[in-house]
Amino acid sequence: MEPAALFQANLTLIDRVIAGVCRRARLYDADAEDFASVARLALMEDDHAILRKWEARSSLEGYLTIVIRRLLSDQRNRDLGRWHASADATRLGPAAVLLEQLLTRDGRALEEAVPIVVSAHPELRHADVVSLSEKLPPHTKRPRAVALEGAVLFATERADARVLENETRSLSEQASRVVRRAIDGWPDEDAMILRFRFGSMMSIAEISRMLRLPQRPLYRRIEAMLAALRHALDGAGLDAAVLSSVIGEASQELNFGLADWKNAIPRQSLENDAAAEESR
């Protein structure tokens, strides 16, 4: 499909992605409407060059999410100046720098920022991050007036395959870390069920026979586990729907520790055991 036709056919999707990016960035009302105009114009600029660069290696929604998020970041840099960590945050280490970035540059509340930092730095506890926040200095941005004529050029210059790959890799690594930590805290049987289902690719019937559990309740049990993982991703500041669309076909980037679990049993062995069980 030609880029112009692709744009017209996906206006609803484009507006939904822009609205989602604005909502997560706490951009509302007139500010959100102004940015939406800039984003749409960027997509139409230079004969829809941004859409022309989409290679369908991920979903269109995922591609647009990355481009529009980076367009917003560029506009904020132009409006407010590029953000730099304070000397105190730099001295306190990477976790403090990330926390300060979330609080001062992105305008997130402390209760939103803490889970993100804990996810990125598993060695820290909730209380540790709160303590770090108390050591950070007040950080005041100095607004400066900047013309926005060049803002629409951002996406055409940087929305290429390398940007998308880097963003996908970063999201995948963070999502993998969050999911692995969540699974590690589960009862052994729950972790075993999930790993058999998605690590060894066993059917529900096979799991039922292997673990001697009723088959019907397993469906709801697995659904509850997946809901818990989505909740963990949300708690870490990761939108599960965006993750799904952004990562798309790049599932090889994800590593949830399912296939390489230390107590996992090879699929062939499981099948042999199941067959032996049936023959008794």
PDB file of C-alpha atoms in Angstrom:
ATOM      1  CA  MET A   1       0.000   0.000   0.000  1.00  0.00           C
ATOM      2  CA  GLU A   2       1.261   3.458  -0.876  1.00  0.00           C
ATOM      3  CA  PRO A   3       2.285   5.590   2.144  1.00  0.00           C
ATOM      4  CA  ALA A   4      -0.440   8.206   1.532  1.00  0.00           C
ATOM      5  CA  ALA A   5      -3.104   5.497   1.356  1.00  0.00           C
ATOM      6  CA  LEU A   6      -1.609   3.827   4.440  1.00  0.00           C
ATOM      7  CA  PHE A   7      -1.903   7.109   6.326  1.00  0.00           C
ATOM      8  CA  GLN A   8      -5.540   7.636   5.326  1.00  0.00           C
ATOM      9  CA  ALA A   9      -6.494   4.038   6.104  1.00  0.00           C
ATOM     10  CA  ASN A  10      -4.985   4.216   9.588  1.00  0.00           C
ATOM     11  CA  LEU A  11      -6.033   7.646  10.846  1.00  0.00           C
ATOM     12  CA  THR A  12      -7.957   6.109  13.729  1.00  0.00           C
ATOM     13  CA  LEU A  13      -4.929   4.039  14.753  1.00  0.00           C
ATOM     14  CA  ILE A  14      -2.632   7.066  14.447  1.00  0.00           C
ATOM     15  CA  ASP A  15      -4.880   9.174  16.673  1.00  0.00           C
ATOM     16  CA  ARG A  16      -5.119   6.349  19.219  1.00  0.00           C
ATOM     17  CA  VAL A  17      -1.332   5.978  19.369  1.00  0.00           C
ATOM     18  CA  ILE A  18      -0.844   9.736  19.739  1.00  0.00           C
ATOM     19  CA  ALA A  19      -3.441   9.847  22.521  1.00  0.00           C
ATOM     20  CA  GLY A  20      -1.743   6.963  24.320  1.00  0.00           C
ATOM     21  CA  VAL A  21       1.683   8.593  24.106  1.00  0.00           C
ATOM     22  CA  CYS A  22       0.260  11.867  25.415  1.00  0.00           C
ATOM     23  CA  ARG A  23      -1.556  10.136  28.249  1.00  0.00           C
ATOM     24  CA  ARG A  24       1.545   8.286  29.424  1.00  0.00           C
ATOM     25  CA  ALA A  25       3.560  11.500  29.194  1.00  0.00           C
ATOM     26  CA  ARG A  26       0.888  13.412  31.170  1.00  0.00           C
ATOM     27  CA  LEU A  27       0.197  15.735  28.274  1.00  0.00           C
ATOM     28  CA  TYR A  28      -3.405  16.939  28.284  1.00  0.00           C
ATOM     29  CA  ASP A  29      -5.890  19.361  26.743  1.00  0.00           C
ATOM     30  CA  ALA A  30      -4.407  22.083  24.537  1.00  0.00           C
ATOM     31  CA  ASP A  31      -0.852  20.770  24.906  1.00  0.00           C
ATOM     32  CA  ALA A  32      -1.944  17.333  23.747  1.00  0.00           C
ATOM     33  CA  GLU A  33      -3.873  18.802  20.823  1.00  0.00           C
ATOM     34  CA  ASP A  34      -0.875  20.885  19.767  1.00  0.00           C
ATOM     35  CA  PHE A  35       1.425  17.877  19.856  1.00  0.00           C
ATOM     36  CA  ALA A  36      -1.112  15.761  17.961  1.00  0.00           C
ATOM     37  CA  SER A  37      -1.030  18.323  15.151  1.00  0.00           C
ATOM     38  CA  VAL A  38       2.776  18.246  15.093  1.00  0.00           C
ATOM     39  CA  ALA A  39       2.787  14.436  15.029  1.00  0.00           C
ATOM     40  CA  ARG A  40       0.274  14.172  12.197  1.00  0.00           C
ATOM     41  CA  LEU A  41       2.186  16.748  10.196  1.00  0.00           C
ATOM     42  CA  ALA A  42       5.412  14.804  10.778  1.00  0.00           C
ATOM     43  CA  LEU A  43       3.764  11.678   9.378  1.00  0.00           C
ATOM     44  CA  MET A  44       2.706  13.574   6.235  1.00  0.00           C
ATOM     45  CA  GLU A  45       5.989  15.446   5.807  1.00  0.00           C
ATOM     46  CA  ASP A  46       8.098  14.735   2.705  1.00  0.00           C
ATOM     47  CA  ASP A  47       5.461  12.605   1.000  1.00  0.00           C
ATOM     48  CA  HIS A  48       4.833  10.471   4.117  1.00  0.00           C
ATOM     49  CA  ALA A  49       8.523   9.558   4.443  1.00  0.00           C
ATOM     50  CA  ILE A  50       8.076   8.082   7.917  1.00  0.00           C
ATOM     51  CA  LEU A  51       5.458   5.593   6.743  1.00  0.00           C
ATOM     52  CA  ARG A  52       7.572   4.841   3.701  1.00  0.00           C
ATOM     53  CA  LYS A  53      10.344   3.626   6.032  1.00  0.00           C
ATOM     54  CA  TRP A  54       8.077   1.139   7.794  1.00  0.00           C
ATOM     55  CA  GLU A  55       9.222  -2.317   6.686  1.00  0.00           C
ATOM     56  CA  ALA A  56       6.505  -4.365   8.411  1.00  0.00           C
ATOM     57  CA  ARG A  57       9.103  -6.085  10.621  1.00  0.00           C
ATOM     58  CA  SER A  58       6.919  -5.041  13.545  1.00  0.00           C
ATOM     59  CA  SER A  59       3.288  -4.014  13.695  1.00  0.00           C
ATOM     60  CA  LEU A  60       2.378  -0.581  12.366  1.00  0.00           C
ATOM     61  CA  GLU A  61       1.087   0.342  15.819  1.00  0.00           C
ATOM     62  CA  GLY A  62       4.423  -0.543  17.375  1.00  0.00           C
ATOM     63  CA  TYR A  63       6.376   1.392  14.775  1.00  0.00           C
ATOM     64  CA  LEU A  64       4.185   4.466  15.209  1.00  0.00           C
ATOM     65  CA  THR A  65       4.475   4.236  19.001  1.00  0.00           C
ATOM     66  CA  ILE A  66       8.270   4.407  18.836  1.00  0.00           C
ATOM     67  CA  VAL A  67       8.303   7.248  16.306  1.00  0.00           C
ATOM     68  CA  ILE A  68       5.730   9.357  18.140  1.00  0.00           C
ATOM     69  CA  ARG A  69       7.325   8.829  21.549  1.00  0.00           C
ATOM     70  CA  ARG A  70      10.651   9.989  20.179  1.00  0.00           C
ATOM     71  CA  LEU A  71       9.016  12.927  18.424  1.00  0.00           C
ATOM     72  CA  LEU A  72       7.537  14.024  21.748  1.00  0.00           C
ATOM     73  CA  SER A  73      10.906  13.595  23.452  1.00  0.00           C
ATOM     74  CA  ASP A  74      12.543  15.751  20.807  1.00  0.00           C
ATOM     75  CA  GLN A  75       9.908  18.461  21.173  1.00  0.00           C
ATOM     76  CA  ARG A  76      10.377  18.513  24.943  1.00  0.00           C
ATOM     77  CA  ASN A  77      14.115  18.845  24.481  1.00  0.00           C
ATOM     78  CA  ARG A  78      13.524  21.773  22.169  1.00  0.00           C
ATOM     79  CA  ASP A  79      11.046  23.412  24.558  1.00  0.00           C
ATOM     80  CA  LEU A  80      12.848  22.836  27.836  1.00  0.00           C
ATOM     81  CA  GLY A  81      16.430  22.117  26.928  1.00  0.00           C
ATOM     82  CA  ARG A  82      18.142  18.746  27.029  1.00  0.00           C
ATOM     83  CA  TRP A  83      18.030  17.186  30.463  1.00  0.00           C
ATOM     84  CA  HIS A  84      21.248  16.425  32.366  1.00  0.00           C
ATOM     85  CA  ALA A  85      21.619  14.496  35.590  1.00  0.00           C
ATOM     86  CA  SER A  86      22.716  16.457  38.639  1.00  0.00           C
ATOM     87  CA  ALA A  87      26.182  15.943  40.132  1.00  0.00           C
ATOM     88  CA  ASP A  88      24.611  14.339  43.202  1.00  0.00           C
ATOM     89  CA  ALA A  89      22.634  11.816  41.122  1.00  0.00           C
ATOM     90  CA  THR A  90      25.729  10.978  39.078  1.00  0.00           C
ATOM     91  CA  ARG A  91      27.718  10.425  42.264  1.00  0.00           C
ATOM     92  CA  LEU A  92      25.000   8.165  43.708  1.00  0.00           C
ATOM     93  CA  GLY A  93      25.059   5.925  40.654  1.00  0.00           C
ATOM     94  CA  PRO A  94      22.924   4.768  37.683  1.00  0.00           C
ATOM     95  CA  ALA A  95      19.831   4.020  39.769  1.00  0.00           C
ATOM     96  CA  ALA A  96      19.812   7.565  41.141  1.00  0.00           C
ATOM     97  CA  VAL A  97      20.294   8.993  37.643  1.00  0.00           C
ATOM     98  CA  LEU A  98      17.324   6.981  36.354  1.00  0.00           C
ATOM     99  CA  LEU A  99      15.202   8.016  39.326  1.00  0.00           C
ATOM    100  CA  GLU A 100      16.041  11.683  38.854  1.00  0.00           C
ATOM    101  CA  GLN A 101      15.270  11.410  35.150  1.00  0.00           C
ATOM    102  CA  LEU A 102      11.848   9.917  35.869  1.00  0.00           C
ATOM    103  CA  LEU A 103      11.013  12.486  38.545  1.00  0.00           C
ATOM    104  CA  THR A 104      12.381  15.675  37.014  1.00  0.00           C
ATOM    105  CA  ARG A 105      12.533  15.206  33.266  1.00  0.00           C
ATOM    106  CA  ASP A 106       9.483  12.970  32.794  1.00  0.00           C
ATOM    107  CA  GLY A 107       7.439  14.475  35.622  1.00  0.00           C
ATOM    108  CA  ARG A 108       6.445  11.118  37.132  1.00  0.00           C
ATOM    109  CA  ALA A 109       5.254  10.799  40.700  1.00  0.00           C
ATOM    110  CA  LEU A 110       7.520   8.947  43.134  1.00  0.00           C
ATOM    111  CA  GLU A 111       5.087   6.031  43.422  1.00  0.00           C
ATOM    112  CA  GLU A 112       5.263   5.617  39.641  1.00  0.00           C
ATOM    113  CA  ALA A 113       9.031   5.971  39.422  1.00  0.00           C
ATOM    114  CA  VAL A 114       9.992   3.553  42.208  1.00  0.00           C
ATOM    115  CA  PRO A 115       8.765   0.312  40.502  1.00  0.00           C
ATOM    116  CA  ILE A 116      10.536   1.298  37.281  1.00  0.00           C
ATOM    117  CA  VAL A 117      13.835   1.818  39.083  1.00  0.00           C
ATOM    118  CA  VAL A 118      13.441  -1.428  41.045  1.00  0.00           C
ATOM    119  CA  SER A 119      12.768  -3.254  37.776  1.00  0.00           C
ATOM    120  CA  ALA A 120      15.887  -1.796  36.162  1.00  0.00           C
ATOM    121  CA  HIS A 121      17.990  -2.402  39.298  1.00  0.00           C
ATOM    122  CA  PRO A 122      16.761  -5.639  40.950  1.00  0.00           C
ATOM    123  CA  GLU A 123      19.407  -5.357  43.644  1.00  0.00           C
ATOM    124  CA  LEU A 124      17.426  -2.454  45.153  1.00  0.00           C
ATOM    125  CA  ARG A 125      14.281  -2.675  47.255  1.00  0.00           C
ATOM    126  CA  HIS A 126      11.371  -0.240  47.309  1.00  0.00           C
ATOM    127  CA  ALA A 127      12.697   1.388  50.473  1.00  0.00           C
ATOM    128  CA  ASP A 128      16.156   1.787  48.930  1.00  0.00           C
ATOM    129  CA  VAL A 129      14.773   3.782  46.010  1.00  0.00           C
ATOM    130  CA  VAL A 130      12.666   5.973  48.296  1.00  0.00           C
ATOM    131  CA  SER A 131      15.815   6.650  50.301  1.00  0.00           C
ATOM    132  CA  LEU A 132      17.651   7.593  47.107  1.00  0.00           C
ATOM    133  CA  SER A 133      14.928  10.096  46.242  1.00  0.00           C
ATOM    134  CA  GLU A 134      15.552  11.883  49.542  1.00  0.00           C
ATOM    135  CA  LYS A 135      19.196  12.366  48.620  1.00  0.00           C
ATOM    136  CA  LEU A 136      18.486  13.983  45.266  1.00  0.00           C
ATOM    137  CA  PRO A 137      18.608  17.783  45.065  1.00  0.00           C
ATOM    138  CA  PRO A 138      15.680  19.894  43.889  1.00  0.00           C
ATOM    139  CA  HIS A 139      15.980  20.042  40.129  1.00  0.00           C
ATOM    140  CA  THR A 140      14.360  22.976  38.361  1.00  0.00           C
ATOM    141  CA  LYS A 141      14.122  23.089  34.612  1.00  0.00           C
ATOM    142  CA  ARG A 142      14.755  26.390  32.905  1.00  0.00           C
ATOM    143  CA  PRO A 143      12.265  26.822  30.070  1.00  0.00           C
ATOM    144  CA  ARG A 144      13.535  28.506  26.974  1.00  0.00           C
ATOM    145  CA  ALA A 145      11.657  29.639  23.901  1.00  0.00           C
ATOM    146  CA  VAL A 146      12.465  27.609  20.812  1.00  0.00           C
ATOM    147  CA  ALA A 147      10.800  27.738  17.430  1.00  0.00           C
ATOM    148  CA  LEU A 148       9.178  24.463  16.474  1.00  0.00           C
ATOM    149  CA  GLU A 149       9.573  24.713  12.704  1.00  0.00           C
ATOM    150  CA  GLY A 150      12.186  21.986  12.737  1.00  0.00           C
ATOM    151  CA  ALA A 151      10.339  19.640  15.061  1.00  0.00           C
ATOM    152  CA  VAL A 152       8.668  17.776  12.232  1.00  0.00           C
ATOM    153  CA  LEU A 153      12.067  16.903  10.798  1.00  0.00           C
ATOM    154  CA  PHE A 154      12.917  14.729  13.769  1.00  0.00           C
ATOM    155  CA  ALA A 155      11.012  11.626  12.772  1.00  0.00           C
ATOM    156  CA  THR A 156      12.157  11.749   9.157  1.00  0.00           C
ATOM    157  CA  GLU A 157      15.786  11.852  10.265  1.00  0.00           C
ATOM    158  CA  ARG A 158      15.744   9.300  13.082  1.00  0.00           C
ATOM    159  CA  ALA A 159      12.799   6.950  12.572  1.00  0.00           C
ATOM    160  CA  ASP A 160      14.885   4.293  10.853  1.00  0.00           C
ATOM    161  CA  ALA A 161      15.334   0.600  11.409  1.00  0.00           C
ATOM    162  CA  ARG A 162      18.221   1.032  13.854  1.00  0.00           C
ATOM    163  CA  VAL A 163      16.137   3.212  16.169  1.00  0.00           C
ATOM    164  CA  LEU A 164      13.311   0.707  16.160  1.00  0.00           C
ATOM    165  CA  GLU A 165      15.672  -2.202  16.819  1.00  0.00           C
ATOM    166  CA  ASN A 166      17.330  -0.425  19.743  1.00  0.00           C
ATOM    167  CA  GLU A 167      13.995   0.485  21.303  1.00  0.00           C
ATOM    168  CA  THR A 168      12.675  -3.030  20.775  1.00  0.00           C
ATOM    169  CA  ARG A 169      15.766  -4.523  22.403  1.00  0.00           C
ATOM    170  CA  SER A 170      15.505  -2.195  25.383  1.00  0.00           C
ATOM    171  CA  LEU A 171      11.810  -2.965  25.916  1.00  0.00           C
ATOM    172  CA  SER A 172      12.424  -6.684  25.484  1.00  0.00           C
ATOM    173  CA  GLU A 173      15.236  -6.777  28.027  1.00  0.00           C
ATOM    174  CA  GLN A 174      13.228  -4.839  30.592  1.00  0.00           C
ATOM    175  CA  ALA A 175      10.102  -6.935  30.049  1.00  0.00           C
ATOM    176  CA  SER A 176      12.126 -10.141  30.319  1.00  0.00           C
ATOM    177  CA  ARG A 177      13.662  -8.992  33.586  1.00  0.00           C
ATOM    178  CA  VAL A 178      10.272  -8.111  35.094  1.00  0.00           C
ATOM    179  CA  VAL A 179       8.655 -11.392  34.052  1.00  0.00           C
ATOM    180  CA  ARG A 180      11.567 -13.519  35.285  1.00  0.00           C
ATOM    181  CA  ARG A 181      11.487 -11.822  38.691  1.00  0.00           C
ATOM    182  CA  ALA A 182       7.730 -12.334  38.947  1.00  0.00           C
ATOM    183  CA  ILE A 183       7.948 -16.032  38.061  1.00  0.00           C
ATOM    184  CA  ASP A 184      10.810 -16.562  40.523  1.00  0.00           C
ATOM    185  CA  GLY A 185       8.495 -15.462  43.330  1.00  0.00           C
ATOM    186  CA  TRP A 186       5.726 -17.930  42.462  1.00  0.00           C
ATOM    187  CA  PRO A 187       5.044 -21.340  44.085  1.00  0.00           C
ATOM    188  CA  ASP A 188       6.983 -24.142  42.395  1.00  0.00           C
ATOM    189  CA  GLU A 189       3.868 -25.727  40.899  1.00  0.00           C
ATOM    190  CA  ASP A 190       2.696 -22.481  39.271  1.00  0.00           C
ATOM    191  CA  ALA A 191       6.144 -21.824  37.835  1.00  0.00           C
ATOM    192  CA  MET A 192       6.289 -25.419  36.592  1.00  0.00           C
ATOM    193  CA  ILE A 193       2.905 -25.144  34.856  1.00  0.00           C
ATOM    194  CA  LEU A 194       3.892 -21.934  33.073  1.00  0.00           C
ATOM    195  CA  ARG A 195       7.259 -23.296  32.031  1.00  0.00           C
ATOM    196  CA  PHE A 196       5.764 -26.539  30.769  1.00  0.00           C
ATOM    197  CA  ARG A 197       3.126 -24.582  28.816  1.00  0.00           C
ATOM    198  CA  PHE A 198       5.369 -21.936  27.236  1.00  0.00           C
ATOM    199  CA  GLY A 199       8.888 -23.294  27.719  1.00  0.00           C
ATOM    200  CA  SER A 200       8.332 -26.917  26.680  1.00  0.00           C
ATOM    201  CA  MET A 201       5.233 -26.016  24.600  1.00  0.00           C
ATOM    202  CA  MET A 202       3.149 -28.738  26.231  1.00  0.00           C
ATOM    203  CA  SER A 203      -0.607 -28.844  25.755  1.00  0.00           C
ATOM    204  CA  ILE A 204      -2.961 -28.340  28.683  1.00  0.00           C
ATOM    205  CA  ALA A 205      -3.891 -32.014  28.452  1.00  0.00           C
ATOM    206  CA  GLU A 206      -0.229 -33.047  28.680  1.00  0.00           C
ATOM    207  CA  ILE A 207       0.339 -30.840  31.710  1.00  0.00           C
ATOM    208  CA  SER A 208      -2.784 -32.216  33.344  1.00  0.00           C
ATOM    209  CA  ARG A 209      -1.602 -35.806  32.891  1.00  0.00           C
ATOM    210  CA  MET A 210       1.967 -35.062  33.915  1.00  0.00           C
ATOM    211  CA  LEU A 211       1.122 -33.196  37.124  1.00  0.00           C
ATOM    212  CA  ARG A 212      -2.053 -35.199  37.839  1.00  0.00           C
ATOM    213  CA  LEU A 213      -4.151 -32.055  37.999  1.00  0.00           C
ATOM    214  CA  PRO A 214      -7.739 -31.573  36.733  1.00  0.00           C
ATOM    215  CA  GLN A 215      -7.555 -30.272  33.180  1.00  0.00           C
ATOM    216  CA  ARG A 216     -10.430 -27.774  33.150  1.00  0.00           C
ATOM    217  CA  PRO A 217      -9.206 -25.573  36.056  1.00  0.00           C
ATOM    218  CA  LEU A 218      -5.773 -25.329  34.410  1.00  0.00           C
ATOM    219  CA  TYR A 219      -7.138 -22.975  31.763  1.00  0.00           C
ATOM    220  CA  ARG A 220      -8.265 -20.407  34.313  1.00  0.00           C
ATOM    221  CA  ARG A 221      -5.143 -20.953  36.373  1.00  0.00           C
ATOM    222  CA  ILE A 222      -2.905 -20.122  33.415  1.00  0.00           C
ATOM    223  CA  GLU A 223      -5.076 -17.110  32.532  1.00  0.00           C
ATOM    224  CA  ALA A 224      -4.643 -15.872  36.106  1.00  0.00           C
ATOM    225  CA  MET A 225      -0.865 -16.270  35.820  1.00  0.00           C
ATOM    226  CA  LEU A 226      -0.781 -14.264  32.594  1.00  0.00           C
ATOM    227  CA  ALA A 227      -2.931 -11.576  34.223  1.00  0.00           C
ATOM    228  CA  ALA A 228      -0.438 -11.447  37.101  1.00  0.00           C
ATOM    229  CA  LEU A 229       2.415 -10.982  34.636  1.00  0.00           C
ATOM    230  CA  ARG A 230       0.540  -8.154  32.903  1.00  0.00           C
ATOM    231  CA  HIS A 231       0.055  -6.550  36.315  1.00  0.00           C
ATOM    232  CA  ALA A 232       3.791  -6.875  37.001  1.00  0.00           C
ATOM    233  CA  LEU A 233       4.587  -5.214  33.670  1.00  0.00           C
ATOM    234  CA  ASP A 234       2.153  -2.385  34.414  1.00  0.00           C
ATOM    235  CA  GLY A 235       3.718  -1.955  37.843  1.00  0.00           C
ATOM    236  CA  ALA A 236       7.114  -1.560  36.198  1.00  0.00           C
ATOM    237  CA  GLY A 237       5.781   1.152  33.904  1.00  0.00           C
ATOM    238  CA  LEU A 238       5.528  -1.143  30.885  1.00  0.00           C
ATOM    239  CA  ASP A 239       2.315  -1.179  28.875  1.00  0.00           C
ATOM    240  CA  ALA A 240       1.664  -4.818  27.963  1.00  0.00           C
ATOM    241  CA  ALA A 241      -0.340  -3.877  24.842  1.00  0.00           C
ATOM    242  CA  VAL A 242       2.408  -1.604  23.568  1.00  0.00           C
ATOM    243  CA  LEU A 243       5.003  -4.278  24.334  1.00  0.00           C
ATOM    244  CA  SER A 244       3.063  -6.789  22.291  1.00  0.00           C
ATOM    245  CA  SER A 245       2.780  -4.490  19.279  1.00  0.00           C
ATOM    246  CA  VAL A 246       6.280  -3.034  19.494  1.00  0.00           C
ATOM    247  CA  ILE A 247       8.093  -6.312  19.905  1.00  0.00           C
ATOM    248  CA  GLY A 248       5.885  -7.991  17.315  1.00  0.00           C
ATOM    249  CA  GLU A 249       7.931 -10.471  15.356  1.00  0.00           C
ATOM    250  CA  ALA A 250      11.071  -9.893  17.422  1.00  0.00           C
ATOM    251  CA  SER A 251      10.064 -12.453  20.028  1.00  0.00           C
ATOM    252  CA  GLN A 252      13.579 -13.874  19.900  1.00  0.00           C
ATOM    253  CA  GLU A 253      14.631 -10.814  21.902  1.00  0.00           C
ATOM    254  CA  LEU A 254      12.526 -11.985  24.848  1.00  0.00           C
ATOM    255  CA  ASN A 255      13.990 -14.294  27.482  1.00  0.00           C
ATOM    256  CA  PHE A 256      11.622 -15.124  30.306  1.00  0.00           C
ATOM    257  CA  GLY A 257      13.736 -18.034  31.557  1.00  0.00           C
ATOM    258  CA  LEU A 258      11.133 -20.591  30.506  1.00  0.00           C
ATOM    259  CA  ALA A 259      13.186 -22.772  28.198  1.00  0.00           C
ATOM    260  CA  ASP A 260      16.340 -22.781  30.294  1.00  0.00           C
ATOM    261  CA  TRP A 261      14.741 -23.278  33.721  1.00  0.00           C
ATOM    262  CA  LYS A 262      17.131 -25.274  35.919  1.00  0.00           C
ATOM    263  CA  ASN A 263      14.435 -27.833  36.823  1.00  0.00           C
ATOM    264  CA  ALA A 264      12.795 -27.993  33.397  1.00  0.00           C
ATOM    265  CA  ILE A 265      12.426 -31.460  31.877  1.00  0.00           C
ATOM    266  CA  PRO A 266      13.111 -31.916  28.138  1.00  0.00           C
ATOM    267  CA  ARG A 267       9.951 -32.246  26.094  1.00  0.00           C
ATOM    268  CA  GLN A 268      10.832 -35.731  24.789  1.00  0.00           C
ATOM    269  CA  SER A 269      11.275 -36.995  28.334  1.00  0.00           C
ATOM    270  CA  LEU A 270       7.927 -35.507  29.301  1.00  0.00           C
ATOM    271  CA  GLU A 271       6.219 -37.179  26.365  1.00  0.00           C
ATOM    272  CA  ASN A 272       7.769 -40.530  27.280  1.00  0.00           C
ATOM    273  CA  ASP A 273       6.650 -40.172  30.903  1.00  0.00           C
ATOM    274  CA  ALA A 274       3.131 -39.224  29.789  1.00  0.00           C
ATOM    275  CA  ALA A 275       2.965 -42.263  27.525  1.00  0.00           C
ATOM    276  CA  ALA A 276       4.136 -44.511  30.347  1.00  0.00           C
ATOM    277  CA  GLU A 277       1.516 -43.010  32.649  1.00  0.00           C
ATOM    278  CA  GLU A 278      -1.249 -43.710  30.110  1.00  0.00           C
ATOM    279  CA  SER A 279      -0.139 -47.326  29.646  1.00  0.00           C
ATOM    280  CA  ARG A 280      -0.520 -48.125  33.352  1.00  0.00           C
TER     281      ARG A 280
END
